[in-house]
């Protein structure tokens, strides 16, 4: 544990103005907020920690951090000052993302029965975070992102995912067509979800390797994706045909995971 | 159409600092944002409009507003100035909530087969908005709120609901026990959703009059509710047992509405 008394201390530079900056893009690092997500990150160990920054009240959490990782402890006021906004929970950490995984290798390594989620053009951090939370809850094996979809390790996406972004492996494919190629090569049946989908979940017998393909709420999935996939819809009451894409993912993953027995 | 050139014009006082103020609590009014929700509000007509405020670029929408409702049209800069933040969509309106509906009368007027949602202690506007969006999408007949649950007509709740809060009738009961009494009197079977629930949706035959009871993500539903209801759970992958309550409502309403045929 290293006591920090000065918000300008260079050792905690990673935490400066975390709300405005996105460590992910420029430095290959990402920010973890809160005890629950920090404990999850440590337990899963997919990403090494670069450091942790705890308020004095939360210094007890230092014992959960792996040996060798610097744990900075600061008065609440110093912590708020360096980050630029009140860190009520008093728990921050910085993770290291490492090399980008190869999507082909990730898919090939999955078991014969597998469920993955494929995201096309999802640029909203709340939605991507929400989808990762559902993917973790229903045991999805991986998430494949197209080039447009935002980074699941962005601070807000991790928070909304309740840590799911640190649990479910993900990799980035190129454009939607390259993404579908990858899924096909790996023996996955793409199930494209859209209000224009042909079938509902009531009649679906999930394939052994299923890829749930999700697009944005407004424009939806491009025709080039719809025409190459088996298309599904969630039946709604009709006059109000509108579901958030994270909710949609929850309904679809619940149906596909088949955990209700 | 009334041209507004001055942000201090008293005729548009309802729109002043809408982000900070909550018109609902103090004045029995509420704020509608964006074309989609405004059109929905007009089409449903559950709540009269007090006025609309459009940017000059969106003045064409004036023809969708019922006769007799003042439509103020202002330059974008004046609109941003009065509201206190950039109104990119250039479309605002103020609705009038009217008298609070009686929950007993609302439930009694529903058909013999009916699906309602009952919310206990939900104080997060995003979650309540998300639940209303799902309730509208799956055709729920009503939402009953306990005393703790936040107002569905709060600006952010309406926005997140995509207008669902203006579609699905709602009424407020007292404490959770009074809420369950009301449901029971009206012949509804309460289905309490919780990770501690006894059954899953796979084995459920929905009752003719079903009330889906939802509580907060952390503490969940109080024992007093669980002990009086049939309890259900959504099976998860186990190690990551965490779903957002709005997502939960979507999964449960999808199962209960039975629209997938």
Coordinates of C-alpha atoms in Angstrom, one line a residue:
Chain A
X1 CA 0.0 0.0 0.0
X2 CA 1.3 3.4 -1.0
X3 CA -0.1 6.5 0.7
X4 CA -0.9 9.3 -1.7
X5 CA -1.5 12.8 -0.4
X6 CA -1.1 14.9 -3.6
X7 CA -3.5 14.7 -6.5
X8 CA -0.7 15.6 -8.8
X9 CA 1.4 12.6 -7.8
X10 CA 2.7 11.1 -11.1
X11 CA 2.2 7.6 -9.8
X12 CA -1.6 8.0 -10.1
X13 CA -1.5 9.7 -13.5
X14 CA -3.7 6.9 -14.9
X15 CA -6.5 8.0 -12.8
X16 CA -6.4 11.7 -13.8
X17 CA -9.8 12.9 -15.3
X18 CA -11.0 9.3 -15.9
X19 CA -14.4 10.6 -16.8
X20 CA -13.2 12.6 -19.8
X21 CA -10.4 10.4 -21.0
X22 CA -10.6 7.0 -22.4
X23 CA -7.5 5.1 -21.4
X24 CA -8.5 2.3 -23.7
X25 CA -7.9 3.9 -27.0
X26 CA -4.5 5.4 -26.3
X27 CA -2.8 3.3 -23.7
X28 CA -4.1 -0.2 -23.8
X29 CA -5.5 0.3 -20.3
X30 CA -9.0 0.5 -18.9
X31 CA -10.6 1.6 -15.7
X32 CA -12.5 -0.6 -13.2
X33 CA -14.9 1.0 -10.8
X34 CA -16.4 -0.3 -7.6
X35 CA -15.7 -3.3 -5.3
X36 CA -18.0 -5.8 -7.1
X37 CA -16.3 -5.3 -10.5
X38 CA -12.8 -5.2 -8.9
X39 CA -13.3 -8.5 -7.1
X40 CA -14.7 -10.0 -10.3
X41 CA -11.6 -8.8 -12.3
X42 CA -9.3 -10.3 -9.7
X43 CA -11.2 -13.6 -9.5
X44 CA -11.3 -14.1 -13.3
X45 CA -7.8 -12.8 -13.9
X46 CA -8.3 -12.4 -17.6
X47 CA -6.7 -8.9 -17.5
X48 CA -3.7 -8.1 -15.3
X49 CA -4.1 -5.1 -13.0
X50 CA -1.7 -2.2 -13.4
X51 CA -2.7 -0.6 -10.1
X52 CA -5.5 0.2 -7.7
X53 CA -6.6 3.4 -6.1
X54 CA -8.6 3.2 -2.9
X55 CA -10.0 5.8 -0.6
X56 CA -8.8 5.5 3.0
X57 CA -12.1 4.1 4.0
X58 CA -11.8 1.3 1.5
X59 CA -8.2 0.5 2.2
X60 CA -9.2 -2.9 3.5
X61 CA -9.8 -4.0 0.0
X62 CA -6.0 -3.9 -0.6
X63 CA -5.8 -7.5 0.6
X64 CA -7.9 -8.7 -2.4
X65 CA -5.4 -7.3 -4.8
X66 CA -2.7 -9.7 -6.2
X67 CA 0.8 -9.3 -4.8
X68 CA 3.0 -7.0 -6.8
X69 CA 0.2 -4.7 -7.9
X70 CA 0.7 -1.2 -6.5
X71 CA -2.3 -0.2 -4.3
X72 CA -2.5 3.5 -3.8
X73 CA -4.5 4.8 -0.9
X74 CA -5.6 8.4 -0.8
X75 CA -8.0 10.6 1.3
X76 CA -11.4 10.8 -0.4
X77 CA -10.8 14.5 -1.3
X78 CA -7.5 13.7 -3.1
X79 CA -9.2 10.8 -5.0
X80 CA -12.1 13.0 -6.1
X81 CA -9.7 15.7 -7.2
X82 CA -7.5 13.5 -9.3
X83 CA -10.4 11.7 -11.0
X84 CA -12.4 14.9 -11.5
X85 CA -15.7 13.7 -10.0
X86 CA -16.8 12.2 -6.7
X87 CA -15.9 8.6 -6.5
X88 CA -18.5 7.7 -3.9
X89 CA -17.5 4.1 -3.8
X90 CA -13.9 4.9 -3.2
X91 CA -12.6 2.0 -5.4
X92 CA -10.8 2.3 -8.7
X93 CA -8.3 0.1 -10.5
X94 CA -6.5 0.1 -13.9
X95 CA -6.4 -3.0 -16.0
X96 CA -4.1 -3.9 -18.9
X97 CA -5.9 -5.1 -22.0
X98 CA -3.0 -6.9 -23.6
X99 CA -2.9 -8.0 -27.2
X100 CA -6.2 -8.1 -29.1
X101 CA -7.4 -11.7 -29.4
X102 CA -7.8 -13.3 -32.8
X103 CA -11.5 -13.9 -33.4
X104 CA -10.8 -17.0 -35.5
X105 CA -8.8 -18.6 -32.7
X106 CA -11.3 -17.7 -30.1
X107 CA -14.2 -19.3 -32.0
X108 CA -12.2 -22.4 -32.9
X109 CA -11.4 -23.0 -29.3
X110 CA -15.0 -23.1 -28.1
X111 CA -16.8 -26.4 -27.4
X112 CA -19.0 -28.2 -30.0
X113 CA -22.1 -26.7 -28.3
X114 CA -21.5 -23.0 -28.0
X115 CA -23.4 -19.8 -27.9
X116 CA -21.9 -16.5 -29.0
X117 CA -23.2 -13.0 -29.5
X118 CA -22.2 -11.0 -32.6
X119 CA -22.6 -7.2 -32.5
X120 CA -23.0 -5.1 -35.6
X121 CA -22.7 -1.3 -35.4
X122 CA -23.5 -0.9 -31.7
X123 CA -21.9 2.4 -30.7
X124 CA -23.7 3.0 -27.4
X125 CA -21.7 2.1 -24.3
X126 CA -24.8 1.4 -22.2
X127 CA -26.2 -1.0 -24.8
X128 CA -22.9 -2.8 -25.2
X129 CA -22.4 -3.0 -21.4
X130 CA -25.9 -4.3 -21.0
X131 CA -25.4 -7.0 -23.6
X132 CA -22.2 -8.1 -21.9
X133 CA -24.0 -8.3 -18.6
X134 CA -26.6 -10.6 -20.2
X135 CA -24.0 -12.6 -22.0
X136 CA -22.3 -13.3 -18.7
X137 CA -25.6 -14.0 -16.9
X138 CA -26.7 -16.6 -19.5
X139 CA -23.2 -18.1 -20.0
X140 CA -22.5 -17.0 -23.5
X141 CA -19.1 -18.3 -24.6
X142 CA -17.9 -15.3 -26.5
X143 CA -18.8 -12.0 -28.1
X144 CA -17.6 -11.0 -31.5
X145 CA -17.7 -7.3 -32.4
X146 CA -17.7 -5.7 -35.9
X147 CA -15.5 -2.7 -36.5
X148 CA -18.1 -0.2 -35.7
X149 CA -19.1 -1.5 -32.3
X150 CA -17.7 0.4 -29.4
X151 CA -15.1 -1.0 -27.0
X152 CA -16.5 -3.1 -24.2
X153 CA -13.6 -2.0 -22.0
X154 CA -14.7 1.6 -22.0
X155 CA -15.3 2.7 -18.5
X156 CA -19.0 3.1 -18.7
X157 CA -19.5 -0.1 -20.7
X158 CA -17.7 -2.1 -18.0
X159 CA -19.8 -0.5 -15.2
X160 CA -23.1 -1.1 -17.0
X161 CA -22.0 -4.7 -17.7
X162 CA -21.6 -5.2 -13.9
X163 CA -18.2 -6.7 -14.8
X164 CA -19.6 -8.9 -17.6
X165 CA -17.1 -7.3 -20.0
X166 CA -14.3 -8.8 -17.9
X167 CA -15.9 -12.2 -17.9
X168 CA -17.0 -13.0 -21.4
X169 CA -14.1 -13.3 -23.9
X170 CA -14.5 -11.0 -26.9
X171 CA -12.7 -10.3 -30.2
X172 CA -13.1 -7.9 -33.0
X173 CA -13.8 -8.9 -36.6
X174 CA -13.8 -6.5 -39.5
X175 CA -17.0 -5.5 -41.3
X176 CA -20.3 -7.4 -40.9
X177 CA -19.5 -9.5 -43.9
X178 CA -16.1 -10.6 -42.5
X179 CA -17.8 -11.3 -39.2
X180 CA -20.4 -13.6 -40.8
X181 CA -17.6 -15.4 -42.7
X182 CA -15.8 -16.1 -39.5
X183 CA -18.9 -17.5 -37.8
X184 CA -19.6 -19.7 -40.8
X185 CA -16.1 -21.0 -41.0
X186 CA -16.3 -21.9 -37.3
X187 CA -19.6 -23.8 -37.9
X188 CA -21.9 -21.3 -36.2
X189 CA -25.4 -20.7 -37.4
X190 CA -26.1 -17.0 -37.4
X191 CA -29.4 -16.0 -35.9
X192 CA -30.1 -12.4 -36.9
X193 CA -32.6 -10.7 -34.6
X194 CA -34.8 -8.1 -36.2
X195 CA -38.4 -6.9 -36.1
X196 CA -38.3 -8.1 -39.7
X197 CA -37.3 -11.6 -38.7
X198 CA -39.1 -14.6 -40.1
X199 CA -39.5 -16.8 -37.1
X200 CA -40.0 -16.5 -33.3
X201 CA -38.2 -18.3 -30.5
X202 CA -41.3 -20.5 -29.9
X203 CA -40.4 -22.5 -33.0
X204 CA -36.7 -22.4 -32.9
X205 CA -34.6 -25.4 -32.2
X206 CA -31.2 -23.8 -31.3
X207 CA -28.3 -25.1 -33.4
X208 CA -25.4 -26.6 -31.6
X209 CA -23.2 -23.6 -32.4
X210 CA -25.5 -20.6 -32.4
X211 CA -24.5 -17.0 -33.0
X212 CA -27.0 -14.3 -31.9
X213 CA -26.5 -11.3 -34.3
X214 CA -27.7 -8.0 -33.0
X215 CA -27.7 -4.6 -34.6
X216 CA -28.8 -1.0 -33.7
X217 CA -32.3 -0.2 -32.6
X218 CA -33.0 2.3 -35.4
X219 CA -31.6 1.1 -38.7
X220 CA -31.3 -2.5 -37.5
X221 CA -29.1 -5.1 -39.2
X222 CA -28.0 -4.4 -42.8
X223 CA -29.7 -6.4 -45.5
X224 CA -26.4 -8.1 -46.3
X225 CA -26.5 -9.7 -42.8
X226 CA -30.2 -10.5 -42.9
X227 CA -29.9 -12.3 -46.2
X228 CA -27.1 -14.6 -45.0
X229 CA -28.6 -15.5 -41.6
X230 CA -31.6 -17.3 -40.2
X231 CA -33.8 -14.4 -39.1
X232 CA -35.7 -14.2 -35.8
X233 CA -38.1 -11.7 -34.3
X234 CA -39.5 -11.2 -30.8
X235 CA -43.3 -10.8 -31.2
X236 CA -44.7 -7.7 -29.6
X237 CA -48.1 -6.2 -28.9
X238 CA -48.0 -4.5 -32.3
X239 CA -48.9 -0.9 -31.8
X240 CA -45.7 -0.2 -29.8
X241 CA -43.0 -2.2 -31.5
X242 CA -40.0 -1.1 -29.6
X243 CA -37.4 -2.9 -27.5
X244 CA -34.0 -1.7 -26.3
X245 CA -31.3 -3.8 -27.8
X246 CA -29.9 -4.9 -24.4
X247 CA -33.3 -6.1 -23.4
X248 CA -33.6 -7.9 -26.7
X249 CA -30.3 -9.6 -26.0
X250 CA -31.6 -10.7 -22.6
X251 CA -34.8 -12.2 -24.0
X252 CA -32.9 -14.0 -26.8
X253 CA -30.1 -15.3 -24.7
X254 CA -32.6 -16.5 -22.1
X255 CA -34.3 -18.5 -24.9
X256 CA -31.1 -19.8 -26.5
X257 CA -29.3 -20.7 -23.3
X258 CA -32.2 -23.0 -22.2
X259 CA -31.2 -22.9 -18.6
X260 CA -34.8 -22.8 -17.3
X261 CA -34.8 -26.6 -17.8
Chain B
X1 CA -47.8 29.0 -33.7
X2 CA -46.3 31.6 -31.5
X3 CA -42.9 32.9 -32.3
X4 CA -40.6 33.2 -29.3
X5 CA -37.4 35.3 -29.5
X6 CA -36.6 35.8 -25.9
X7 CA -35.5 33.0 -23.5
X8 CA -37.1 34.9 -20.7
X9 CA -40.5 35.0 -22.3
X10 CA -43.0 34.0 -19.5
X11 CA -45.1 32.0 -21.9
X12 CA -42.4 29.3 -22.0
X13 CA -41.7 29.3 -18.3
X14 CA -42.5 25.6 -18.1
X15 CA -39.5 24.8 -20.2
X16 CA -37.0 26.7 -18.0
X17 CA -34.2 24.5 -16.8
X18 CA -36.1 21.3 -17.4
X19 CA -33.1 19.2 -16.7
X20 CA -32.7 20.4 -13.1
X21 CA -36.4 20.8 -12.2
X22 CA -39.0 18.2 -12.0
X23 CA -42.3 19.7 -13.2
X24 CA -44.1 16.5 -12.1
X25 CA -43.8 16.9 -8.4
X26 CA -44.7 20.5 -8.0
X27 CA -47.0 21.4 -10.9
X28 CA -48.8 18.3 -12.1
X29 CA -47.1 18.6 -15.4
X30 CA -44.4 16.6 -17.2
X31 CA -42.0 17.1 -20.1
X32 CA -42.1 15.2 -23.4
X33 CA -38.9 15.1 -25.5
X34 CA -38.5 14.2 -29.2
X35 CA -40.8 13.6 -32.1
X36 CA -41.4 9.9 -31.5
X37 CA -42.7 10.4 -28.0
X38 CA -44.6 13.6 -28.9
X39 CA -46.5 11.8 -31.7
X40 CA -47.2 8.9 -29.4
X41 CA -48.6 11.3 -26.7
X42 CA -50.9 12.9 -29.3
X43 CA -52.0 9.6 -30.8
X44 CA -52.8 8.1 -27.4
X45 CA -54.3 11.2 -25.9
X46 CA -54.2 9.9 -22.4
X47 CA -52.7 13.2 -21.1
X48 CA -53.7 16.6 -22.5
X49 CA -50.9 18.8 -23.8
X50 CA -50.3 22.2 -22.2
X51 CA -48.0 23.4 -24.9
X52 CA -45.2 22.5 -27.3
X53 CA -41.9 24.2 -27.9
X54 CA -40.3 23.5 -31.3
X55 CA -37.1 24.8 -32.8
X56 CA -37.6 26.7 -36.1
X57 CA -36.2 23.7 -38.0
X58 CA -38.9 21.4 -36.5
X59 CA -41.8 23.9 -36.8
X60 CA -43.4 21.5 -39.3
X61 CA -44.4 19.3 -36.4
X62 CA -46.9 22.0 -35.3
X63 CA -49.6 20.4 -37.6
X64 CA -49.5 17.2 -35.5
X65 CA -50.4 19.1 -32.3
X66 CA -54.2 19.2 -31.4
X67 CA -56.0 22.5 -32.1
X68 CA -56.1 24.9 -29.1
X69 CA -52.7 23.8 -27.8
X70 CA -50.1 26.7 -28.0
X71 CA -47.1 25.8 -30.1
X72 CA -44.1 28.0 -29.4
X73 CA -41.5 28.2 -32.1
X74 CA -38.0 29.5 -31.2
X75 CA -34.6 29.7 -32.7
X76 CA -32.4 26.8 -31.6
X77 CA -30.2 29.1 -29.5
X78 CA -33.2 30.5 -27.6
X79 CA -34.5 26.9 -27.0
X80 CA -31.2 25.8 -25.7
X81 CA -30.9 28.8 -23.5
X82 CA -34.3 28.4 -21.8
X83 CA -34.0 24.7 -21.2
X84 CA -30.4 25.0 -20.1
X85 CA -28.9 22.3 -22.3
X86 CA -28.7 21.6 -26.1
X87 CA -32.1 20.2 -27.3
X88 CA -30.6 18.6 -30.4
X89 CA -33.9 17.2 -31.5
X90 CA -35.7 20.6 -31.2
X91 CA -38.9 19.1 -29.9
X92 CA -40.3 19.5 -26.4
X93 CA -43.9 19.6 -25.0
X94 CA -45.5 19.8 -21.6
X95 CA -48.2 17.4 -20.7
X96 CA -50.8 17.6 -17.9
X97 CA -51.0 14.6 -15.6
X98 CA -54.5 15.2 -14.2
X99 CA -55.9 13.4 -11.2
X100 CA -54.1 10.3 -9.9
X101 CA -56.0 7.2 -11.0
X102 CA -57.5 4.9 -8.4
X103 CA -55.6 1.6 -8.6
X104 CA -58.7 -0.4 -7.5
X105 CA -60.8 1.1 -10.3
X106 CA -58.0 0.6 -12.8
X107 CA -57.6 -3.1 -12.0
X108 CA -61.3 -3.7 -11.8
X109 CA -61.8 -2.4 -15.3
X110 CA -59.3 -4.8 -16.9
X111 CA -60.5 -7.8 -18.9
X112 CA -60.8 -11.3 -17.4
X113 CA -57.4 -12.2 -19.0
X114 CA -55.0 -9.5 -18.0
X115 CA -51.3 -8.9 -17.3
X116 CA -50.1 -6.2 -15.0
X117 CA -46.7 -5.3 -13.6
X118 CA -46.3 -4.3 -10.0
X119 CA -43.2 -2.3 -8.9
X120 CA -41.9 -2.3 -5.4
X121 CA -39.2 0.1 -4.3
X122 CA -37.8 1.0 -7.7
X123 CA -36.3 4.4 -7.4
X124 CA -34.1 4.5 -10.6
X125 CA -35.7 6.4 -13.5
X126 CA -33.8 4.4 -16.1
X127 CA -35.1 1.1 -14.7
X128 CA -38.7 2.3 -14.4
X129 CA -38.6 3.8 -17.9
X130 CA -37.1 0.6 -19.2
X131 CA -39.9 -1.5 -17.6
X132 CA -42.6 0.8 -19.1
X133 CA -41.0 0.4 -22.5
X134 CA -41.2 -3.4 -22.1
X135 CA -44.7 -3.3 -20.6
X136 CA -45.9 -1.3 -23.7
X137 CA -44.0 -3.6 -26.1
X138 CA -45.6 -6.8 -24.7
X139 CA -49.0 -5.3 -24.2
X140 CA -49.2 -5.3 -20.4
X141 CA -52.6 -3.8 -19.3
X142 CA -51.4 -1.7 -16.4
X143 CA -48.6 -1.0 -14.0
X144 CA -49.2 -0.6 -10.3
X145 CA -46.5 1.3 -8.3
X146 CA -45.8 1.1 -4.6
X147 CA -45.2 4.3 -2.7
X148 CA -41.4 4.1 -3.0
X149 CA -41.2 3.6 -6.8
X150 CA -40.3 6.8 -8.7
X151 CA -42.7 8.7 -11.0
X152 CA -43.0 7.2 -14.5
X153 CA -43.7 10.7 -15.8
X154 CA -40.3 12.1 -14.7
X155 CA -38.6 13.4 -17.8
X156 CA -35.9 10.7 -18.0
X157 CA -38.3 7.9 -17.3
X158 CA -40.5 8.9 -20.2
X159 CA -37.5 9.2 -22.5
X160 CA -36.1 5.8 -21.6
X161 CA -39.6 4.3 -21.9
X162 CA -39.6 5.5 -25.5
X163 CA -43.0 6.9 -24.6
X164 CA -44.3 3.6 -23.0
X165 CA -45.0 5.6 -19.8
X166 CA -47.6 7.5 -21.8
X167 CA -49.1 4.3 -23.2
X168 CA -49.5 1.8 -20.3
X169 CA -52.0 3.0 -17.6
X170 CA -50.5 3.2 -14.1
X171 CA -51.7 3.9 -10.6
X172 CA -50.0 4.1 -7.3
X173 CA -50.8 1.8 -4.3
X174 CA -49.5 2.4 -0.8
X175 CA -46.9 0.0 0.7
X176 CA -46.1 -3.4 -0.7
X177 CA -48.7 -5.1 1.5
X178 CA -51.5 -2.8 0.4
X179 CA -50.4 -3.3 -3.2
X180 CA -50.7 -7.1 -2.8
X181 CA -54.1 -6.7 -1.2
X182 CA -55.3 -4.7 -4.2
X183 CA -54.0 -7.3 -6.6
X184 CA -55.6 -10.1 -4.6
X185 CA -59.0 -8.4 -4.4
X186 CA -59.0 -7.9 -8.1
X187 CA -58.3 -11.6 -8.7
X188 CA -54.7 -11.3 -9.8
X189 CA -52.1 -14.0 -9.0
X190 CA -48.9 -12.3 -7.9
X191 CA -45.8 -13.7 -9.5
X192 CA -42.8 -12.4 -7.6
X193 CA -39.6 -12.5 -9.5
X194 CA -36.4 -13.1 -7.5
X195 CA -33.1 -15.0 -7.7
X196 CA -34.6 -16.9 -4.7
X197 CA -37.8 -17.8 -6.7
X198 CA -39.0 -21.4 -6.5
X199 CA -40.0 -22.0 -10.2
X200 CA -38.8 -21.0 -13.6
X201 CA -40.8 -19.8 -16.6
X202 CA -40.4 -23.2 -18.3
X203 CA -42.9 -24.8 -15.9
X204 CA -45.3 -21.8 -15.5
X205 CA -48.8 -21.9 -16.8
X206 CA -49.7 -18.2 -16.5
X207 CA -52.9 -17.5 -14.6
X208 CA -55.7 -15.6 -16.3
X209 CA -55.0 -12.5 -14.3
X210 CA -51.2 -12.3 -13.7
X211 CA -49.3 -9.6 -11.8
X212 CA -45.5 -9.7 -12.3
X213 CA -44.0 -8.2 -9.1
X214 CA -40.5 -6.7 -9.4
X215 CA -38.2 -5.3 -6.8
X216 CA -34.8 -3.7 -6.7
X217 CA -31.7 -5.4 -8.0
X218 CA -29.8 -5.3 -4.7
X219 CA -32.1 -6.1 -1.8
X220 CA -34.8 -7.6 -4.0
X221 CA -38.4 -8.1 -2.9
X222 CA -39.1 -8.0 0.8
X223 CA -39.9 -11.3 2.5
X224 CA -43.4 -10.1 3.2
X225 CA -44.0 -10.0 -0.6
X226 CA -42.2 -13.2 -1.4
X227 CA -44.3 -15.1 1.2
X228 CA -47.6 -14.0 -0.2
X229 CA -46.8 -14.6 -3.9
X230 CA -45.9 -17.4 -6.2
X231 CA -42.2 -17.0 -6.7
X232 CA -40.3 -17.3 -9.9
X233 CA -36.7 -17.1 -11.0
X234 CA -34.8 -16.7 -14.2
X235 CA -32.1 -19.4 -14.4
X236 CA -28.7 -18.1 -15.0
X237 CA -25.3 -19.5 -15.7
X238 CA -24.5 -19.5 -12.0
X239 CA -21.2 -17.8 -11.5
X240 CA -22.4 -14.5 -12.7
X241 CA -25.9 -14.2 -11.2
X242 CA -26.8 -10.7 -12.2
X243 CA -29.5 -9.2 -14.4
X244 CA -30.7 -5.6 -14.6
X245 CA -34.3 -5.3 -13.5
X246 CA -35.5 -3.8 -16.7
X247 CA -34.0 -6.7 -18.6
X248 CA -35.6 -9.1 -16.2
X249 CA -39.0 -7.5 -16.8
X250 CA -38.4 -7.9 -20.6
X251 CA -37.7 -11.6 -20.2
X252 CA -40.6 -12.2 -17.8
X253 CA -43.1 -10.2 -19.9
X254 CA -42.0 -12.0 -23.1
X255 CA -42.7 -15.3 -21.4
X256 CA -46.0 -14.2 -19.8
X257 CA -47.4 -12.4 -22.8
X258 CA -47.1 -15.5 -24.9
X259 CA -47.1 -13.6 -28.2
X260 CA -44.5 -15.7 -29.9
X261 CA -47.3 -18.2 -30.7

